[in-house]
PDB file of C-alpha atoms and ligand atoms in Angstrom:
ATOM      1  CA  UNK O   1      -1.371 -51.271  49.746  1.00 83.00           C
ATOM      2  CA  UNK O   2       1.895 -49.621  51.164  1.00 92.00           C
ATOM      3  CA  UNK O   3       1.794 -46.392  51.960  1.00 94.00           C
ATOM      4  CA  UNK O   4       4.095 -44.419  48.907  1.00 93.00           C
ATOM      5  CA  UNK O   5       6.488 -42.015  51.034  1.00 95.00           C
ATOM      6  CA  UNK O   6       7.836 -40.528  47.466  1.00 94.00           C
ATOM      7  CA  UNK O   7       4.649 -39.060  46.580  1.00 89.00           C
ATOM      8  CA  UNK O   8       4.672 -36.543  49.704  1.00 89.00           C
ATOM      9  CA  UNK O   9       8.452 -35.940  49.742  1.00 94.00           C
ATOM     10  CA  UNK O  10      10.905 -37.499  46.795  1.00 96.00           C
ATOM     11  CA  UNK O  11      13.652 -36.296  49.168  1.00 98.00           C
ATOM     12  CA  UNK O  12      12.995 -39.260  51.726  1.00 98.00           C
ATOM     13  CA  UNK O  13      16.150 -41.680  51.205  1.00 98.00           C
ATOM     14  CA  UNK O  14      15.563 -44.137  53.829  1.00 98.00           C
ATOM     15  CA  UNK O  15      13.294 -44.826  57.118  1.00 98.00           C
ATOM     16  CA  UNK O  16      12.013 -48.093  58.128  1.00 98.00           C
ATOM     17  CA  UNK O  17       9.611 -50.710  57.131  1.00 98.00           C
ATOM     18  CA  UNK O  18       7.574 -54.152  57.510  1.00 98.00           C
ATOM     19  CA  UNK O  19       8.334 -56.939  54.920  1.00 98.00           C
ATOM     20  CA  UNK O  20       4.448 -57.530  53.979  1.00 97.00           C
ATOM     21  CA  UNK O  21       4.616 -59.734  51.789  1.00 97.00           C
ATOM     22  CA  UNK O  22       7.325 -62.618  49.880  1.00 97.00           C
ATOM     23  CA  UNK O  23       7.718 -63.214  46.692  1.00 95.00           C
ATOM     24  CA  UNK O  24      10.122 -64.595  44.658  1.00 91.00           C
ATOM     25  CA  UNK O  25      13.052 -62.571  44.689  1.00 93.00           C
ATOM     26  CA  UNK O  26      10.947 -59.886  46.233  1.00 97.00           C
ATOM     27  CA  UNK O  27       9.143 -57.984  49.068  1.00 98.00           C
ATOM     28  CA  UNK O  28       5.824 -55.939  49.945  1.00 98.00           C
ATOM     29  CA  UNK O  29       6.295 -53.256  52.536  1.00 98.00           C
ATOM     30  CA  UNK O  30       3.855 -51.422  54.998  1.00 97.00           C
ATOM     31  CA  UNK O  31       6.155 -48.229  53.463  1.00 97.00           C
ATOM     32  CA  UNK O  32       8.340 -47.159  51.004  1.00 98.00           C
ATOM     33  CA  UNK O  33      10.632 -44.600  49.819  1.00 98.00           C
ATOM     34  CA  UNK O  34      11.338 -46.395  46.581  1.00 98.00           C
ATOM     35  CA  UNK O  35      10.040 -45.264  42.870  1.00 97.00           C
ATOM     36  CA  UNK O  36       8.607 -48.071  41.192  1.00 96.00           C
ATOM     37  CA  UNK O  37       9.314 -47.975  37.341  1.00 95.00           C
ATOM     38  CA  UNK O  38       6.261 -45.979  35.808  1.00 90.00           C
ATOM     39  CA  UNK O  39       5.501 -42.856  33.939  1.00 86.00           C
ATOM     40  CA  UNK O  40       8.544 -43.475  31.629  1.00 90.00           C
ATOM     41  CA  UNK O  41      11.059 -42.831  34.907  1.00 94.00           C
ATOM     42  CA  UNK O  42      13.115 -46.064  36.345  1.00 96.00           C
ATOM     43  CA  UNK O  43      12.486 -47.799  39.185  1.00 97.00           C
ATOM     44  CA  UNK O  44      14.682 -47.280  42.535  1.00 98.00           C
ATOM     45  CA  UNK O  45      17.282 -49.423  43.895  1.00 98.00           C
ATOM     46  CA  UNK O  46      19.055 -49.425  47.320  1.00 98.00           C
ATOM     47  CA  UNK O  47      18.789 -51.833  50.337  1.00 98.00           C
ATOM     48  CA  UNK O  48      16.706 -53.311  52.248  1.00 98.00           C
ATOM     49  CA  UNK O  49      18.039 -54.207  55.328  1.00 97.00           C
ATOM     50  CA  UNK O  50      21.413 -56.814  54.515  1.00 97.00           C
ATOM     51  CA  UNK O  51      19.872 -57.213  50.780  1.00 98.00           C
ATOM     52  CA  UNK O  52      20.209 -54.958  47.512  1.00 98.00           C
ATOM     53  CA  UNK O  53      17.399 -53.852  45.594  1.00 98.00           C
ATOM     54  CA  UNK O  54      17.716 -54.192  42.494  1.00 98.00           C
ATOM     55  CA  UNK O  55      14.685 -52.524  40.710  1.00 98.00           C
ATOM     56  CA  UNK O  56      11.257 -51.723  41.817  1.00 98.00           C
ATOM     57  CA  UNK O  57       8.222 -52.420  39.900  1.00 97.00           C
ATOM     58  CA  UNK O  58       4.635 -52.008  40.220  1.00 94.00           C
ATOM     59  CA  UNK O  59       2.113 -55.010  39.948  1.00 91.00           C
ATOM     60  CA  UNK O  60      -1.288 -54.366  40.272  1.00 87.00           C
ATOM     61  CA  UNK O  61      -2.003 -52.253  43.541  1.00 85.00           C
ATOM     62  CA  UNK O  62       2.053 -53.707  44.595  1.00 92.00           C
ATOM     63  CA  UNK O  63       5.007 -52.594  44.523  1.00 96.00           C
ATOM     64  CA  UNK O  64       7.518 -54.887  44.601  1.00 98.00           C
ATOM     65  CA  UNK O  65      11.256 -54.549  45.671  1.00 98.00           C
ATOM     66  CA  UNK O  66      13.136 -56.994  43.902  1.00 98.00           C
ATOM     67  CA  UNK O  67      15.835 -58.422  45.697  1.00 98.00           C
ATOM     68  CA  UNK O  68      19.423 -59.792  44.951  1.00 97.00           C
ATOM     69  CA  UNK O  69      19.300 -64.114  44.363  1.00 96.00           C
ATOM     70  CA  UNK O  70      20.092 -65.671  48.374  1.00 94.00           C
ATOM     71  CA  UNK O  71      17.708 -62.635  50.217  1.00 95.00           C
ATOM     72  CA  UNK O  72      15.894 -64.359  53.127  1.00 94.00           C
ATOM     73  CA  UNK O  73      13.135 -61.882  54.064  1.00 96.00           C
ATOM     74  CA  UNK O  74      10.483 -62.836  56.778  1.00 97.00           C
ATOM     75  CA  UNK O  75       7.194 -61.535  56.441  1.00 97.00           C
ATOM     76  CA  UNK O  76       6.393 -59.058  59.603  1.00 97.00           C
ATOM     77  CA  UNK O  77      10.646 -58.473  60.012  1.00 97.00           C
ATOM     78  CA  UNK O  78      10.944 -54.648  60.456  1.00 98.00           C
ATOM     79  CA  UNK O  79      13.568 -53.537  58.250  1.00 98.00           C
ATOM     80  CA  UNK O  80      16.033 -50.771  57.787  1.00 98.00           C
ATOM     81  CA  UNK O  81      15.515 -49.722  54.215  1.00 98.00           C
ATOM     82  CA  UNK O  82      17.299 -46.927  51.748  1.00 98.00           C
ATOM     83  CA  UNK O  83      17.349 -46.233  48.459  1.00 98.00           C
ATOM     84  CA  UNK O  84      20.602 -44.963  45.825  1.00 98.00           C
ATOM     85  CA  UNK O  85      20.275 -41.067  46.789  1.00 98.00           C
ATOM     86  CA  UNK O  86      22.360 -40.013  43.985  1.00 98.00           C
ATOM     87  CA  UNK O  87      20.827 -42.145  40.724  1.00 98.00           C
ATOM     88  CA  UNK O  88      17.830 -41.093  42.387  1.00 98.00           C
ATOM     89  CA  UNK O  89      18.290 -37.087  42.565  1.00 98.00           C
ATOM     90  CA  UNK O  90      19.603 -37.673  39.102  1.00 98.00           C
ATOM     91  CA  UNK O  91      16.244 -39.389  37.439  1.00 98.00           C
ATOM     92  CA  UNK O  92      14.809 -36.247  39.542  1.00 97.00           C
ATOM     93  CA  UNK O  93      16.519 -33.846  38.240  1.00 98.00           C
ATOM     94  CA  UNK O  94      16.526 -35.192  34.536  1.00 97.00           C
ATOM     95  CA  UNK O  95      12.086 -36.297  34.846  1.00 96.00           C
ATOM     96  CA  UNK O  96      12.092 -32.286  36.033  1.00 97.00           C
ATOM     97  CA  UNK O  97      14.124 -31.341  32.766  1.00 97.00           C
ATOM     98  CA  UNK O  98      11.712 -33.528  30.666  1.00 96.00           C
ATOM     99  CA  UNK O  99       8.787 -30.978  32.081  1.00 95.00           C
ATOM    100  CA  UNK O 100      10.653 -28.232  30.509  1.00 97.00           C
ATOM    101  CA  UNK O 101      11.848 -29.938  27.549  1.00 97.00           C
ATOM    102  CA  UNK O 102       7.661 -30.290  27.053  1.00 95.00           C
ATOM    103  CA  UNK O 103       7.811 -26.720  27.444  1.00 95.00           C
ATOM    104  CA  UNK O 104      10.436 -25.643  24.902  1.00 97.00           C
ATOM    105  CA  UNK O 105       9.195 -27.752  22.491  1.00 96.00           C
ATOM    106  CA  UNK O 106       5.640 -27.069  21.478  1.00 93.00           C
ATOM    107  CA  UNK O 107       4.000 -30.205  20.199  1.00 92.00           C
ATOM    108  CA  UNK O 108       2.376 -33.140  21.058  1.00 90.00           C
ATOM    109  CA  UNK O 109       4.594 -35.960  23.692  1.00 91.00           C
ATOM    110  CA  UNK O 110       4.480 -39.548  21.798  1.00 90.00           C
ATOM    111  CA  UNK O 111       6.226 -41.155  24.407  1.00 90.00           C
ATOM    112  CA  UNK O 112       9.360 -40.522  27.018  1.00 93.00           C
ATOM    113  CA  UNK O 113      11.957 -42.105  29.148  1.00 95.00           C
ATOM    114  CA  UNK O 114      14.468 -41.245  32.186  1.00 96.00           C
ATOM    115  CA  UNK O 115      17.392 -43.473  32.695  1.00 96.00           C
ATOM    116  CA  UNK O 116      19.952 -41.958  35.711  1.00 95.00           C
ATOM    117  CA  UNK O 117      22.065 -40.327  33.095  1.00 97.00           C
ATOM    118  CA  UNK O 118      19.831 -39.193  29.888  1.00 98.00           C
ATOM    119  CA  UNK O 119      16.250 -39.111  29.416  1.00 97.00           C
ATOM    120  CA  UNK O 120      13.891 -38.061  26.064  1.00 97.00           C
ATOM    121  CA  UNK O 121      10.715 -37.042  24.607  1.00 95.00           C
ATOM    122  CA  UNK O 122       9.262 -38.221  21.372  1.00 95.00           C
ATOM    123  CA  UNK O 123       7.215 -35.156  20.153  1.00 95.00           C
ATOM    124  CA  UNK O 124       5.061 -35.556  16.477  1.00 94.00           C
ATOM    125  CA  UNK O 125       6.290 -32.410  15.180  1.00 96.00           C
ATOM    126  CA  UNK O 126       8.574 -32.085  11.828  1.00 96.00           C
ATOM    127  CA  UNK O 127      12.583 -32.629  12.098  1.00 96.00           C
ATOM    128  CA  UNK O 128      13.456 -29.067  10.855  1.00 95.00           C
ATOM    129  CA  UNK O 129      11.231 -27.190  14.255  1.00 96.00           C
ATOM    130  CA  UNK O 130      13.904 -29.292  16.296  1.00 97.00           C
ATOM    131  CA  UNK O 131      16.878 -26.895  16.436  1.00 97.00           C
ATOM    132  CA  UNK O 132      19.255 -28.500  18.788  1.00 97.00           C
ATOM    133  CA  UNK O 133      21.412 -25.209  19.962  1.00 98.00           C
ATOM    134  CA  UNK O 134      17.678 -23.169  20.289  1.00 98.00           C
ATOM    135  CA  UNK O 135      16.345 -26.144  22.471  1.00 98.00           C
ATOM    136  CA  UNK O 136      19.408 -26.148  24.629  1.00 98.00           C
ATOM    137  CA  UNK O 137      19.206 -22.273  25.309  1.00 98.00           C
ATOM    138  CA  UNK O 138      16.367 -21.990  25.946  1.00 98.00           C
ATOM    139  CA  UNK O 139      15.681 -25.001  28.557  1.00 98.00           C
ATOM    140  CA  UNK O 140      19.314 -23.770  30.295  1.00 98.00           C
ATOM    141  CA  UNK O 141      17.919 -20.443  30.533  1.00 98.00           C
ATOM    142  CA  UNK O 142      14.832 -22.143  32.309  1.00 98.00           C
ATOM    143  CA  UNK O 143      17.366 -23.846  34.951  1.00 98.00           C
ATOM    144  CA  UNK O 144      18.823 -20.648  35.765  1.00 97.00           C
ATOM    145  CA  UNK O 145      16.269 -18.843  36.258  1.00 97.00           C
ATOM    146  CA  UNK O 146      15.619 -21.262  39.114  1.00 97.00           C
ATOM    147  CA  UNK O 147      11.592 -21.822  39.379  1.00 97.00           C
ATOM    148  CA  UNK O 148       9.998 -23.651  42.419  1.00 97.00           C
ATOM    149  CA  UNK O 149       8.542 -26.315  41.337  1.00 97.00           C
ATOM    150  CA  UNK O 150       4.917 -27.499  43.195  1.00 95.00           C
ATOM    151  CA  UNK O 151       3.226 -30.644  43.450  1.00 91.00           C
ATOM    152  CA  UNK O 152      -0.426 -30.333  44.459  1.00 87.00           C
ATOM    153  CA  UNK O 153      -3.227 -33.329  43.958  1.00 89.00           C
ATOM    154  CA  UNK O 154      -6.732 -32.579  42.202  1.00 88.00           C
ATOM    155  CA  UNK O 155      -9.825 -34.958  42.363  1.00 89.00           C
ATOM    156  CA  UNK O 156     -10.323 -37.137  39.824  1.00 86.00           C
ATOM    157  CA  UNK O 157     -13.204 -35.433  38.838  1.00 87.00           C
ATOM    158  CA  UNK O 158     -11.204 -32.157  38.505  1.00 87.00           C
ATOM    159  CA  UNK O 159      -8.832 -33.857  36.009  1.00 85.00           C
ATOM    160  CA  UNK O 160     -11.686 -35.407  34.548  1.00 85.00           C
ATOM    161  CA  UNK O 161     -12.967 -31.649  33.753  1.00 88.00           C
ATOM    162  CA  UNK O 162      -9.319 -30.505  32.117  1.00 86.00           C
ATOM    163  CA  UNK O 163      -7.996 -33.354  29.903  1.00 82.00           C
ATOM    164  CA  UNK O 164      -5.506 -30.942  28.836  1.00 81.00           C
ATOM    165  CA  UNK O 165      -3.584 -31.598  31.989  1.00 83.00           C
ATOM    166  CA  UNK O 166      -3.045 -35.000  30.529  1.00 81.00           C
ATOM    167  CA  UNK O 167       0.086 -35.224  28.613  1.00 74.00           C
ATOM    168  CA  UNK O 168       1.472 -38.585  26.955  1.00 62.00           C
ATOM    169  CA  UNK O 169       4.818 -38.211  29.207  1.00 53.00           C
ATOM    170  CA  UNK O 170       2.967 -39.279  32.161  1.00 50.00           C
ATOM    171  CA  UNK O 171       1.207 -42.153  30.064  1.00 53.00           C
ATOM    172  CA  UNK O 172      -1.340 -42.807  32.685  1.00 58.00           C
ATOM    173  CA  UNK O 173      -1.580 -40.616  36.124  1.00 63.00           C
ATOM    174  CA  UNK O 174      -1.967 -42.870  38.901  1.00 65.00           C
ATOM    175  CA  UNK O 175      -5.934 -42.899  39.658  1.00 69.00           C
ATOM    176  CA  UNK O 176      -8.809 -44.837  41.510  1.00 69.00           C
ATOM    177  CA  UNK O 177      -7.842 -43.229  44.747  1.00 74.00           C
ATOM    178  CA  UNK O 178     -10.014 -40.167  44.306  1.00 83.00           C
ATOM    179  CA  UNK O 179      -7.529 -38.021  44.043  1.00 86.00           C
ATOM    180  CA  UNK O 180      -4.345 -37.392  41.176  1.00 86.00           C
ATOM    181  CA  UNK O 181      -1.077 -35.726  41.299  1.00 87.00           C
ATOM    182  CA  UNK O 182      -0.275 -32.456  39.465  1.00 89.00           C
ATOM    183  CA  UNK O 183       3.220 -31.109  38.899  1.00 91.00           C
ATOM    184  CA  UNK O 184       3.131 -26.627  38.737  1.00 93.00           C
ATOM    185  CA  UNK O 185       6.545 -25.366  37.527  1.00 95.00           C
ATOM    186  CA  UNK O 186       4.855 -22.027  37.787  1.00 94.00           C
ATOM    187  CA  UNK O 187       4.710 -19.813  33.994  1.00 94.00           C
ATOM    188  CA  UNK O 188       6.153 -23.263  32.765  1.00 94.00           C
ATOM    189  CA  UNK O 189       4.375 -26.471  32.599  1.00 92.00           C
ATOM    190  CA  UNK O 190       1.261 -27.941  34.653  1.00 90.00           C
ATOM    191  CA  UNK O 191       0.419 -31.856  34.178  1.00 89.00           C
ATOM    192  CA  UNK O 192      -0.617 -34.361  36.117  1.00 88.00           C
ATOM    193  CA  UNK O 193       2.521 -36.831  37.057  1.00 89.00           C
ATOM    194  CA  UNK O 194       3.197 -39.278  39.875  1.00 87.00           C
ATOM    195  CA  UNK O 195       7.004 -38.962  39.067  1.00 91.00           C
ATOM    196  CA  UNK O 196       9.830 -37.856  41.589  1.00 94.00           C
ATOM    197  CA  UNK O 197      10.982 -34.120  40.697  1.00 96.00           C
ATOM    198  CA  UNK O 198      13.453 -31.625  42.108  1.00 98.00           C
ATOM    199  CA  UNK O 199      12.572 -28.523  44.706  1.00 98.00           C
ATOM    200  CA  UNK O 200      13.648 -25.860  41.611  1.00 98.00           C
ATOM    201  CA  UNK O 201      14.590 -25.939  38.266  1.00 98.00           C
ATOM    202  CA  UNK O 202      18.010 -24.542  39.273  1.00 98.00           C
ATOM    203  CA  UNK O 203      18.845 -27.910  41.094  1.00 98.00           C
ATOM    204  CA  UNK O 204      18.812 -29.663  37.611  1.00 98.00           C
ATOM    205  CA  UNK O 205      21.893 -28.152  36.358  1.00 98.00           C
ATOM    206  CA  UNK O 206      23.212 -27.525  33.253  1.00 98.00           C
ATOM    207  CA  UNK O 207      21.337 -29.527  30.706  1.00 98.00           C
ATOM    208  CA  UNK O 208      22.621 -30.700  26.761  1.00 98.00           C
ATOM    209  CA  UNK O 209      20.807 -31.811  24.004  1.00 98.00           C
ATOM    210  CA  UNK O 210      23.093 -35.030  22.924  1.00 98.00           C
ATOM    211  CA  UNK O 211      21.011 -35.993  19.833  1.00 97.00           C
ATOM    212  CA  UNK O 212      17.656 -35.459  17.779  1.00 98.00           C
ATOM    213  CA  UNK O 213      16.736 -38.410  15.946  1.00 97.00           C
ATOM    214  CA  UNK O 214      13.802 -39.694  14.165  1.00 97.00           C
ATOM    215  CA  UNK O 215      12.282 -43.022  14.976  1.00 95.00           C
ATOM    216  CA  UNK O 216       9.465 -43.057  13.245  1.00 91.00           C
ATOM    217  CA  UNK O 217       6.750 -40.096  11.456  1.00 89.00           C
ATOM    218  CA  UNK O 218       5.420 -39.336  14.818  1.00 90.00           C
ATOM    219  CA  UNK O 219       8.327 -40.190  16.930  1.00 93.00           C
ATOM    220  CA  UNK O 220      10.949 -37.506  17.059  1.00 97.00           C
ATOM    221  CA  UNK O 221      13.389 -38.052  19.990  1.00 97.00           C
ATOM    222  CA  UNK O 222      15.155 -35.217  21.611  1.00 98.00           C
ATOM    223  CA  UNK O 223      17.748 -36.422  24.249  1.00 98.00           C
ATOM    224  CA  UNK O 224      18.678 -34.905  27.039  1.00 98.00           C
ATOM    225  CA  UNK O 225      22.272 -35.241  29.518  1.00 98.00           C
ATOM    226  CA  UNK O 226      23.616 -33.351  31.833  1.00 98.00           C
ATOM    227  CA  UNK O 227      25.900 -31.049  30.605  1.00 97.00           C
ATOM    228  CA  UNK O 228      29.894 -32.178  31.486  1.00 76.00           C
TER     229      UNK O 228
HETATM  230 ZN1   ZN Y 301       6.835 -35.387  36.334  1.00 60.71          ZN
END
C-alpha cells in the first residue's frame, strides 16, 4: 500500500516516487502526494514525471493515478511527481469551509461535495432555517477570525466509543489501520475526516452562499464559492 504523504502534510506538492504497479492508463506508487477522490472531495491531478494525471481514485487498498492515453510507465522507474498546487489549495480551502458550513448550520449532513471552485452540504432541516445572508455572515465571520485548524488521529476503538464524531460529510473515515483521522477547528467543529484542509480558517477567504436549493425532503443543498 503506498505510503499517503497528504495525510501528514496536505501542503506537500511534489517529491519523488516508484511506479509500483501498471495498469491501464494508470500507476501504483511507493508514495504519493495526490488526493484520491473520497469523502465527497475530488481527486488530484498533476504529473507524473513526462505524463499528466488526470484524476486519482482509490480501488481497494490502491490508489491509482490515472494517466493521459500514450503514458509509458515502467514498473520500478523512479519518478518526479507533482500535483496542481492551486486546484488543490482551493478543494482545501473550500473541504475546510464545508467544516464550518456544518457548523453554521445545525442539522443533520445528508451528503456533500467539493469541486475546485464550489462545494455543498445537503442538511435534512426545513427550507425556511436556511437564511442565505445569516449563513454567509456568520461562516465569513468564522474566516476572519482566523482559527488553527488541527488534525490529530484516534484509535479505532476511540471513535468506536464517540459515534458522534461521525458525520455523513466524511461518508466513511478511512479505517482498518488501527487508527482514524480527526479534524479540531478548535470552539468549531471536531469529526473524523481523511480530507486535505487548510492551516487556518483565515486562509479560506471570503466565502458566498451562491444558492439554497431543495433536492429532495431530506436533501437541502447549500452552496458554497469563493467570494469574487
Ligand atoms: Zn475534512
Amino acid at each position: 500500500m503506498a505510503e499517503l504523504l497528504f495525510r501528514e502534510d496536505a501542503y506537500l506538492a511534489a517529491c519523488e516516487a516508484t511506479v509500483v504497479g501498471v495498469h491501464e492508463n494508470a500507476v501504483e506508487l511507493d508514495r504519493t502526494v495526490f488526493y484520491p477522490l473520497g469523502g465527497g472531495q475530488a481527486g488530484d491531478t498533476g504529473r507524473i514525471g513526462p505524463w499528466r494525471v488526470l484524476d486519482t481514485r482509490k480501488s481497494g487498498e490502491s490508489v491509482l493515478h490515472l494517466l493521459e492515453p500514450g503514458a509509458t510507465p515502467q514498473i520500478g522507474t523512479k519518478l518526479p511527481i507533482e500535483i496542481d498546487w492551486e486546484r488543490r489549495h482551493r478543494l482545501m480551502r473550500l473541504h475546510t469551509a464545508l467544516h464550518l458550513l456544518g457548523a453554521v448550520v445545525k442539522a443533520p449532513v445528508t451528503g456533500g461535495r467539493i469541486a475546485d471552485d464550489k462545494a455543498h452540504l445537503d442538511f435534512d432541516i426545513e427550507m425556511e432555517k436556511l437564511v442565505k445572508d445569516a449563513i454567509e455572515e456568520q461562516l465569513n465571520q468564522l474566516v476572519i477570525s482566523g482559527v488553527e485548524t488541527k488534525p490529530r488521529w484516534i484509535t479505532d476503538a476511540e471513535l468506536d466509543a464517540r459515534p458522534e464524531l461521525v458525520k455523513t460529510m466524511s461518508v466513511a473515515p478511512p479505517r482498518g489501520e488501527g487508527r482514524v483521522r480527526l479534524l479540531e477547528i478548535p470552539g468549531v467543529d471536531l469529526q473524523a475526516c481523511g480530507g486535505t484542509h487548510v492551516k487556518n480558517t483565515a486562509e479560506i477567504g471570503k466565502l458566498a452562499v451562491a444558492r439554497i436549493r431543495s433536492e429532495g425532503k431530506r436533501n437541502k443543498r447549500v452552496t458554497l464559492t469563493f467570494a469574487s
